Amino acid sequence: GGRTIRLFSGALAALQEVYDGNHAPMRLAVASSADTPLAVKIGKAAMKVLEIVPGVSFYSLLMQGWEDERHLQIGRTPPLSSDKSRTHFPALREATGIPYDQMLFFD
């Protein structure tokens, strides 16, 4: 199709700073209420091809410091819903063991 998936320039700059270690030991997580199974597949695929710096994908940066993908809460399939505050964020807190007062959210 004619649509392009890309990171906004400000988001890319922030992710590059994380990659460069400017905010260590920060780890990243994702909460997305992608509305269809196809949107979930596209989102996950995009994370693996979008590059933060040449040769380093957004996905590989997201995986730094984690052993599995429990910090990637994507979709609306139960127990997730369209209300990230009621489903995705509690799932992230439970999966990561990180309390809300030590998290920073961007949307």
mmCIF file of N, CA and C in Angstrom:
data_model
loop_
_atom_site.group_PDB
_atom_site.id
_atom_site.type_symbol
_atom_site.label_atom_id
_atom_site.label_comp_id
_atom_site.label_asym_id
_atom_site.label_seq_id
_atom_site.Cartn_x
_atom_site.Cartn_y
_atom_site.Cartn_z
ATOM 1 N N GLY A 1 0.803 -1.168 0.000
ATOM 2 C CA GLY A 1 0.000 0.000 0.000
ATOM 3 C C GLY A 1 0.860 1.251 0.000
ATOM 4 N N GLY A 2 0.217 2.376 0.054
ATOM 5 C CA GLY A 2 0.908 3.646 0.022
ATOM 6 C C GLY A 2 1.173 4.230 1.396
ATOM 7 N N ARG A 3 1.017 3.465 2.427
ATOM 8 C CA ARG A 3 1.223 3.972 3.779
ATOM 9 C C ARG A 3 2.627 3.644 4.265
ATOM 10 N N THR A 4 3.200 4.563 5.000
ATOM 11 C CA THR A 4 4.543 4.379 5.535
ATOM 12 C C THR A 4 4.474 4.293 7.053
ATOM 13 N N ILE A 5 5.145 3.329 7.609
ATOM 14 C CA ILE A 5 5.265 3.216 9.059
ATOM 15 C C ILE A 5 6.652 3.731 9.429
ATOM 16 N N ARG A 6 6.672 4.716 10.318
ATOM 17 C CA ARG A 6 7.949 5.278 10.741
ATOM 18 C C ARG A 6 7.813 5.791 12.159
ATOM 19 N N LEU A 7 8.946 6.005 12.786
ATOM 20 C CA LEU A 7 8.973 6.615 14.111
ATOM 21 C C LEU A 7 8.982 8.123 13.950
ATOM 22 N N PHE A 8 8.229 8.832 14.771
ATOM 23 C CA PHE A 8 8.299 10.286 14.766
ATOM 24 C C PHE A 8 9.715 10.697 15.156
ATOM 25 N N SER A 9 10.190 11.810 14.624
ATOM 26 C CA SER A 9 11.578 12.222 14.830
ATOM 27 C C SER A 9 11.919 12.394 16.306
ATOM 28 N N GLY A 10 11.010 12.948 17.096
ATOM 29 C CA GLY A 10 11.275 13.116 18.527
ATOM 30 C C GLY A 10 11.366 11.784 19.250
ATOM 31 N N ALA A 11 10.490 10.846 18.878
ATOM 32 C CA ALA A 11 10.534 9.510 19.478
ATOM 33 C C ALA A 11 11.825 8.799 19.088
ATOM 34 N N LEU A 12 12.214 8.937 17.828
ATOM 35 C CA LEU A 12 13.454 8.315 17.367
ATOM 36 C C LEU A 12 14.648 8.882 18.134
ATOM 37 N N ALA A 13 14.692 10.186 18.308
ATOM 38 C CA ALA A 13 15.806 10.804 19.047
ATOM 39 C C ALA A 13 15.854 10.293 20.488
ATOM 40 N N ALA A 14 14.690 10.181 21.129
ATOM 41 C CA ALA A 14 14.653 9.678 22.504
ATOM 42 C C ALA A 14 15.122 8.226 22.571
ATOM 43 N N LEU A 15 14.683 7.404 21.620
ATOM 44 C CA LEU A 15 15.104 6.003 21.593
ATOM 45 C C LEU A 15 16.598 5.883 21.318
ATOM 46 N N GLN A 16 17.140 6.751 20.494
ATOM 47 C CA GLN A 16 18.581 6.745 20.244
ATOM 48 C C GLN A 16 19.349 7.090 21.518
ATOM 49 N N GLU A 17 18.812 8.003 22.318
ATOM 50 C CA GLU A 17 19.459 8.321 23.592
ATOM 51 C C GLU A 17 19.447 7.124 24.531
ATOM 52 N N VAL A 18 18.342 6.386 24.553
ATOM 53 C CA VAL A 18 18.281 5.170 25.372
ATOM 54 C C VAL A 18 19.314 4.175 24.863
ATOM 55 N N TYR A 19 19.358 3.975 23.567
ATOM 56 C CA TYR A 19 20.326 3.047 22.972
ATOM 57 C C TYR A 19 21.758 3.447 23.311
ATOM 58 N N ASP A 20 22.046 4.741 23.286
ATOM 59 C CA ASP A 20 23.404 5.236 23.583
ATOM 60 C C ASP A 20 23.761 5.134 25.056
ATOM 61 N N GLY A 21 22.807 4.740 25.904
ATOM 62 C CA GLY A 21 23.076 4.579 27.325
ATOM 63 C C GLY A 21 22.912 5.853 28.142
ATOM 64 N N ASN A 22 22.332 6.880 27.543
ATOM 65 C CA ASN A 22 22.178 8.151 28.247
ATOM 66 C C ASN A 22 21.180 8.086 29.394
ATOM 67 N N HIS A 23 20.375 7.029 29.453
ATOM 68 C CA HIS A 23 19.351 6.932 30.491
ATOM 69 C C HIS A 23 19.412 5.588 31.205
ATOM 70 N N ALA A 24 20.591 4.976 31.227
ATOM 71 C CA ALA A 24 20.755 3.677 31.881
ATOM 72 C C ALA A 24 20.466 3.821 33.365
ATOM 73 N N PRO A 25 19.895 2.838 33.979
ATOM 74 C CA PRO A 25 19.553 1.499 33.484
ATOM 75 C C PRO A 25 18.092 1.371 33.059
ATOM 76 N N MET A 26 17.539 2.370 32.409
ATOM 77 C CA MET A 26 16.142 2.348 31.999
ATOM 78 C C MET A 26 15.862 1.201 31.027
ATOM 79 N N ARG A 27 14.708 0.559 31.238
ATOM 80 C CA ARG A 27 14.218 -0.459 30.314
ATOM 81 C C ARG A 27 12.909 0.041 29.725
ATOM 82 N N LEU A 28 12.584 -0.434 28.539
ATOM 83 C CA LEU A 28 11.390 0.010 27.828
ATOM 84 C C LEU A 28 10.333 -1.086 27.806
ATOM 85 N N ALA A 29 9.078 -0.657 27.704
ATOM 86 C CA ALA A 29 7.946 -1.576 27.577
ATOM 87 C C ALA A 29 6.936 -0.938 26.629
ATOM 88 N N VAL A 30 5.958 -1.742 26.189
ATOM 89 C CA VAL A 30 4.952 -1.259 25.246
ATOM 90 C C VAL A 30 3.560 -1.631 25.747
ATOM 91 N N ALA A 31 2.648 -0.653 25.664
ATOM 92 C CA ALA A 31 1.221 -0.886 25.901
ATOM 93 C C ALA A 31 0.492 -0.333 24.694
ATOM 94 N N SER A 32 -0.077 -1.214 23.892
ATOM 95 C CA SER A 32 -0.776 -0.789 22.681
ATOM 96 C C SER A 32 -2.119 -1.484 22.601
ATOM 97 N N SER A 33 -3.163 -0.715 22.362
ATOM 98 C CA SER A 33 -4.492 -1.311 22.207
ATOM 99 C C SER A 33 -4.819 -1.475 20.724
ATOM 100 N N ALA A 34 -3.871 -2.031 19.975
ATOM 101 C CA ALA A 34 -4.115 -2.318 18.558
ATOM 102 C C ALA A 34 -5.464 -3.016 18.441
ATOM 103 N N ASP A 35 -6.295 -2.540 17.512
ATOM 104 C CA ASP A 35 -7.705 -2.933 17.538
ATOM 105 C C ASP A 35 -8.089 -4.198 16.785
ATOM 106 N N THR A 36 -7.184 -4.771 16.018
ATOM 107 C CA THR A 36 -7.507 -6.017 15.319
ATOM 108 C C THR A 36 -6.298 -6.943 15.374
ATOM 109 N N PRO A 37 -6.511 -8.232 15.166
ATOM 110 C CA PRO A 37 -5.362 -9.141 15.117
ATOM 111 C C PRO A 37 -4.353 -8.737 14.030
ATOM 112 N N LEU A 38 -4.848 -8.213 12.905
ATOM 113 C CA LEU A 38 -3.933 -7.761 11.854
ATOM 114 C C LEU A 38 -3.101 -6.573 12.338
ATOM 115 N N ALA A 39 -3.733 -5.639 13.048
ATOM 116 C CA ALA A 39 -3.002 -4.491 13.576
ATOM 117 C C ALA A 39 -1.919 -4.934 14.554
ATOM 118 N N VAL A 40 -2.199 -5.956 15.354
ATOM 119 C CA VAL A 40 -1.208 -6.498 16.279
ATOM 120 C C VAL A 40 -0.028 -7.063 15.484
ATOM 121 N N LYS A 41 -0.320 -7.853 14.449
ATOM 122 C CA LYS A 41 0.742 -8.446 13.623
ATOM 123 C C LYS A 41 1.583 -7.369 12.945
ATOM 124 N N ILE A 42 0.926 -6.338 12.425
ATOM 125 C CA ILE A 42 1.651 -5.254 11.761
ATOM 126 C C ILE A 42 2.521 -4.513 12.768
ATOM 127 N N GLY A 43 1.976 -4.221 13.939
ATOM 128 C CA GLY A 43 2.742 -3.528 14.972
ATOM 129 C C GLY A 43 3.975 -4.308 15.398
ATOM 130 N N LYS A 44 3.801 -5.599 15.630
ATOM 131 C CA LYS A 44 4.938 -6.432 16.034
ATOM 132 C C LYS A 44 5.968 -6.534 14.918
ATOM 133 N N ALA A 45 5.505 -6.665 13.678
ATOM 134 C CA ALA A 45 6.436 -6.737 12.549
ATOM 135 C C ALA A 45 7.186 -5.410 12.390
ATOM 136 N N ALA A 46 6.475 -4.301 12.551
ATOM 137 C CA ALA A 46 7.112 -2.990 12.415
ATOM 138 C C ALA A 46 8.214 -2.804 13.446
ATOM 139 N N MET A 47 7.976 -3.256 14.670
ATOM 140 C CA MET A 47 9.005 -3.115 15.712
ATOM 141 C C MET A 47 10.294 -3.836 15.316
ATOM 142 N N LYS A 48 10.165 -4.885 14.522
ATOM 143 C CA LYS A 48 11.348 -5.669 14.141
ATOM 144 C C LYS A 48 12.078 -5.103 12.930
ATOM 145 N N VAL A 49 11.439 -4.201 12.183
ATOM 146 C CA VAL A 49 12.123 -3.628 11.004
ATOM 147 C C VAL A 49 12.480 -2.156 11.172
ATOM 148 N N LEU A 50 11.789 -1.437 12.046
ATOM 149 C CA LEU A 50 12.142 -0.036 12.281
ATOM 150 C C LEU A 50 13.483 0.025 13.011
ATOM 151 N N GLU A 51 14.394 0.811 12.477
ATOM 152 C CA GLU A 51 15.733 0.884 13.062
ATOM 153 C C GLU A 51 15.904 2.139 13.911
ATOM 154 N N ILE A 52 16.513 1.957 15.062
ATOM 155 C CA ILE A 52 16.855 3.061 15.958
ATOM 156 C C ILE A 52 18.141 3.704 15.469
ATOM 157 N N VAL A 53 19.112 2.884 15.190
ATOM 158 C CA VAL A 53 20.345 3.247 14.499
ATOM 159 C C VAL A 53 20.569 2.145 13.479
ATOM 160 N N PRO A 54 21.377 2.365 12.471
ATOM 161 C CA PRO A 54 21.566 1.316 11.464
ATOM 162 C C PRO A 54 21.926 -0.040 12.088
ATOM 163 N N GLY A 55 21.126 -1.047 11.753
ATOM 164 C CA GLY A 55 21.373 -2.406 12.219
ATOM 165 C C GLY A 55 20.774 -2.736 13.578
ATOM 166 N N VAL A 56 20.120 -1.770 14.231
ATOM 167 C CA VAL A 56 19.511 -2.007 15.552
ATOM 168 C C VAL A 56 18.020 -1.691 15.468
ATOM 169 N N SER A 57 17.203 -2.720 15.600
ATOM 170 C CA SER A 57 15.750 -2.533 15.489
ATOM 171 C C SER A 57 15.151 -2.015 16.793
ATOM 172 N N PHE A 58 13.985 -1.415 16.656
ATOM 173 C CA PHE A 58 13.216 -0.983 17.820
ATOM 174 C C PHE A 58 12.968 -2.191 18.726
ATOM 175 N N TYR A 59 12.637 -3.329 18.154
ATOM 176 C CA TYR A 59 12.399 -4.548 18.921
ATOM 177 C C TYR A 59 13.622 -4.936 19.736
ATOM 178 N N SER A 60 14.800 -4.898 19.141
ATOM 179 C CA SER A 60 15.997 -5.298 19.890
ATOM 180 C C SER A 60 16.250 -4.338 21.051
ATOM 181 N N LEU A 61 15.965 -3.056 20.855
ATOM 182 C CA LEU A 61 16.093 -2.102 21.957
ATOM 183 C C LEU A 61 15.058 -2.410 23.036
ATOM 184 N N LEU A 62 13.830 -2.718 22.619
ATOM 185 C CA LEU A 62 12.788 -3.063 23.587
ATOM 186 C C LEU A 62 13.150 -4.301 24.409
ATOM 187 N N MET A 63 13.885 -5.218 23.843
ATOM 188 C CA MET A 63 14.218 -6.467 24.518
ATOM 189 C C MET A 63 15.401 -6.339 25.477
ATOM 190 N N GLN A 64 16.138 -5.241 25.411
ATOM 191 C CA GLN A 64 17.300 -5.079 26.292
ATOM 192 C C GLN A 64 16.850 -5.075 27.753
ATOM 193 N N GLY A 65 17.439 -5.966 28.528
ATOM 194 C CA GLY A 65 17.145 -6.054 29.949
ATOM 195 C C GLY A 65 15.977 -6.953 30.306
ATOM 196 N N TRP A 66 15.360 -7.573 29.325
ATOM 197 C CA TRP A 66 14.226 -8.463 29.551
ATOM 198 C C TRP A 66 14.556 -9.860 29.047
ATOM 199 N N GLU A 67 13.957 -10.867 29.659
ATOM 200 C CA GLU A 67 14.185 -12.250 29.254
ATOM 201 C C GLU A 67 13.095 -12.792 28.338
ATOM 202 N N ASP A 68 11.940 -12.128 28.308
ATOM 203 C CA ASP A 68 10.820 -12.579 27.489
ATOM 204 C C ASP A 68 10.026 -11.358 27.042
ATOM 205 N N GLU A 69 8.857 -11.569 26.453
ATOM 206 C CA GLU A 69 8.067 -10.475 25.893
ATOM 207 C C GLU A 69 6.891 -10.041 26.776
ATOM 208 N N ARG A 70 6.905 -10.379 28.047
ATOM 209 C CA ARG A 70 5.786 -9.994 28.916
ATOM 210 C C ARG A 70 5.658 -8.478 29.053
ATOM 211 N N HIS A 71 6.701 -7.741 28.728
ATOM 212 C CA HIS A 71 6.658 -6.273 28.806
ATOM 213 C C HIS A 71 6.108 -5.649 27.514
ATOM 214 N N LEU A 72 5.692 -6.492 26.587
ATOM 215 C CA LEU A 72 5.082 -6.024 25.339
ATOM 216 C C LEU A 72 3.598 -6.391 25.367
ATOM 217 N N GLN A 73 2.778 -5.511 25.895
ATOM 218 C CA GLN A 73 1.342 -5.751 26.032
ATOM 219 C C GLN A 73 0.642 -5.094 24.845
ATOM 220 N N ILE A 74 0.341 -5.907 23.829
ATOM 221 C CA ILE A 74 -0.173 -5.383 22.561
ATOM 222 C C ILE A 74 -1.468 -6.088 22.194
ATOM 223 N N GLY A 75 -2.486 -5.307 21.845
ATOM 224 C CA GLY A 75 -3.734 -5.867 21.356
ATOM 225 C C GLY A 75 -4.897 -5.638 22.289
ATOM 226 N N ARG A 76 -6.008 -6.285 21.960
ATOM 227 C CA ARG A 76 -7.235 -6.176 22.752
ATOM 228 C C ARG A 76 -7.824 -7.541 23.079
ATOM 229 N N THR A 77 -7.080 -8.594 22.776
ATOM 230 C CA THR A 77 -7.560 -9.936 23.083
ATOM 231 C C THR A 77 -7.525 -10.135 24.593
ATOM 232 N N PRO A 78 -8.624 -10.610 25.191
ATOM 233 C CA PRO A 78 -8.649 -10.780 26.651
ATOM 234 C C PRO A 78 -7.440 -11.565 27.146
ATOM 235 N N PRO A 79 -6.864 -11.121 28.243
ATOM 236 C CA PRO A 79 -7.404 -10.166 29.213
ATOM 237 C C PRO A 79 -7.188 -8.693 28.846
ATOM 238 N N LEU A 80 -6.556 -8.388 27.731
ATOM 239 C CA LEU A 80 -6.367 -6.998 27.328
ATOM 240 C C LEU A 80 -7.654 -6.437 26.744
ATOM 241 N N SER A 81 -7.780 -5.102 26.741
ATOM 242 C CA SER A 81 -8.973 -4.444 26.198
ATOM 243 C C SER A 81 -8.560 -3.130 25.552
ATOM 244 N N SER A 82 -9.532 -2.346 25.123
ATOM 245 C CA SER A 82 -9.232 -1.042 24.537
ATOM 246 C C SER A 82 -8.836 -0.021 25.605
ATOM 247 N N ASP A 83 -9.076 -0.329 26.863
ATOM 248 C CA ASP A 83 -8.743 0.570 27.971
ATOM 249 C C ASP A 83 -7.403 0.165 28.576
ATOM 250 N N LYS A 84 -6.329 0.763 28.059
ATOM 251 C CA LYS A 84 -4.982 0.409 28.513
ATOM 252 C C LYS A 84 -4.796 0.609 30.014
ATOM 253 N N SER A 85 -5.454 1.629 30.573
ATOM 254 C CA SER A 85 -5.270 1.905 31.998
ATOM 255 C C SER A 85 -5.819 0.792 32.881
ATOM 256 N N ARG A 86 -6.800 0.058 32.384
ATOM 257 C CA ARG A 86 -7.407 -1.024 33.183
ATOM 258 C C ARG A 86 -6.808 -2.390 32.890
ATOM 259 N N THR A 87 -6.171 -2.565 31.740
ATOM 260 C CA THR A 87 -5.668 -3.901 31.396
ATOM 261 C C THR A 87 -4.176 -3.926 31.099
ATOM 262 N N HIS A 88 -3.716 -3.118 30.161
ATOM 263 C CA HIS A 88 -2.318 -3.164 29.753
ATOM 264 C C HIS A 88 -1.367 -2.736 30.878
ATOM 265 N N PHE A 89 -1.680 -1.610 31.522
ATOM 266 C CA PHE A 89 -0.772 -1.095 32.546
ATOM 267 C C PHE A 89 -0.679 -2.012 33.768
ATOM 268 N N PRO A 90 -1.810 -2.518 34.286
ATOM 269 C CA PRO A 90 -1.680 -3.490 35.373
ATOM 270 C C PRO A 90 -0.913 -4.746 34.946
ATOM 271 N N ALA A 91 -1.111 -5.175 33.700
ATOM 272 C CA ALA A 91 -0.369 -6.350 33.210
ATOM 273 C C ALA A 91 1.133 -6.055 33.171
ATOM 274 N N LEU A 92 1.487 -4.836 32.758
ATOM 275 C CA LEU A 92 2.909 -4.459 32.753
ATOM 276 C C LEU A 92 3.472 -4.433 34.162
ATOM 277 N N ARG A 93 2.719 -3.867 35.093
ATOM 278 C CA ARG A 93 3.189 -3.810 36.481
ATOM 279 C C ARG A 93 3.399 -5.217 37.024
ATOM 280 N N GLU A 94 2.441 -6.098 36.763
ATOM 281 C CA GLU A 94 2.556 -7.473 37.257
ATOM 282 C C GLU A 94 3.699 -8.223 36.576
ATOM 283 N N ALA A 95 3.818 -8.084 35.269
ATOM 284 C CA ALA A 95 4.834 -8.825 34.513
ATOM 285 C C ALA A 95 6.252 -8.364 34.828
ATOM 286 N N THR A 96 6.406 -7.059 35.081
ATOM 287 C CA THR A 96 7.752 -6.517 35.281
ATOM 288 C C THR A 96 8.146 -6.403 36.743
ATOM 289 N N GLY A 97 7.152 -6.342 37.619
ATOM 290 C CA GLY A 97 7.445 -6.125 39.028
ATOM 291 C C GLY A 97 7.829 -4.689 39.341
ATOM 292 N N ILE A 98 7.639 -3.797 38.386
ATOM 293 C CA ILE A 98 7.992 -2.398 38.569
ATOM 294 C C ILE A 98 6.744 -1.625 38.993
ATOM 295 N N PRO A 99 6.797 -0.930 40.144
ATOM 296 C CA PRO A 99 5.624 -0.165 40.580
ATOM 297 C C PRO A 99 5.394 1.055 39.696
ATOM 298 N N TYR A 100 4.139 1.502 39.674
ATOM 299 C CA TYR A 100 3.782 2.644 38.829
ATOM 300 C C TYR A 100 4.638 3.876 39.106
ATOM 301 N N ASP A 101 5.005 4.104 40.366
ATOM 302 C CA ASP A 101 5.757 5.321 40.677
ATOM 303 C C ASP A 101 7.189 5.288 40.158
ATOM 304 N N GLN A 102 7.570 4.176 39.544
ATOM 305 C CA GLN A 102 8.877 4.079 38.919
ATOM 306 C C GLN A 102 8.759 3.921 37.406
ATOM 307 N N MET A 103 7.546 4.126 36.883
ATOM 308 C CA MET A 103 7.292 4.054 35.447
ATOM 309 C C MET A 103 7.015 5.446 34.900
ATOM 310 N N LEU A 104 7.317 5.621 33.625
ATOM 311 C CA LEU A 104 6.992 6.840 32.918
ATOM 312 C C LEU A 104 6.285 6.433 31.642
ATOM 313 N N PHE A 105 5.087 6.980 31.399
ATOM 314 C CA PHE A 105 4.279 6.590 30.252
ATOM 315 C C PHE A 105 4.223 7.715 29.228
ATOM 316 N N PHE A 106 4.310 7.359 27.961
ATOM 317 C CA PHE A 106 4.106 8.285 26.847
ATOM 318 C C PHE A 106 3.046 7.685 25.943
ATOM 319 N N ASP A 107 2.193 8.500 25.400
ATOM 320 C CA ASP A 107 1.152 8.004 24.501
ATOM 321 C C ASP A 107 1.055 8.916 23.294
#
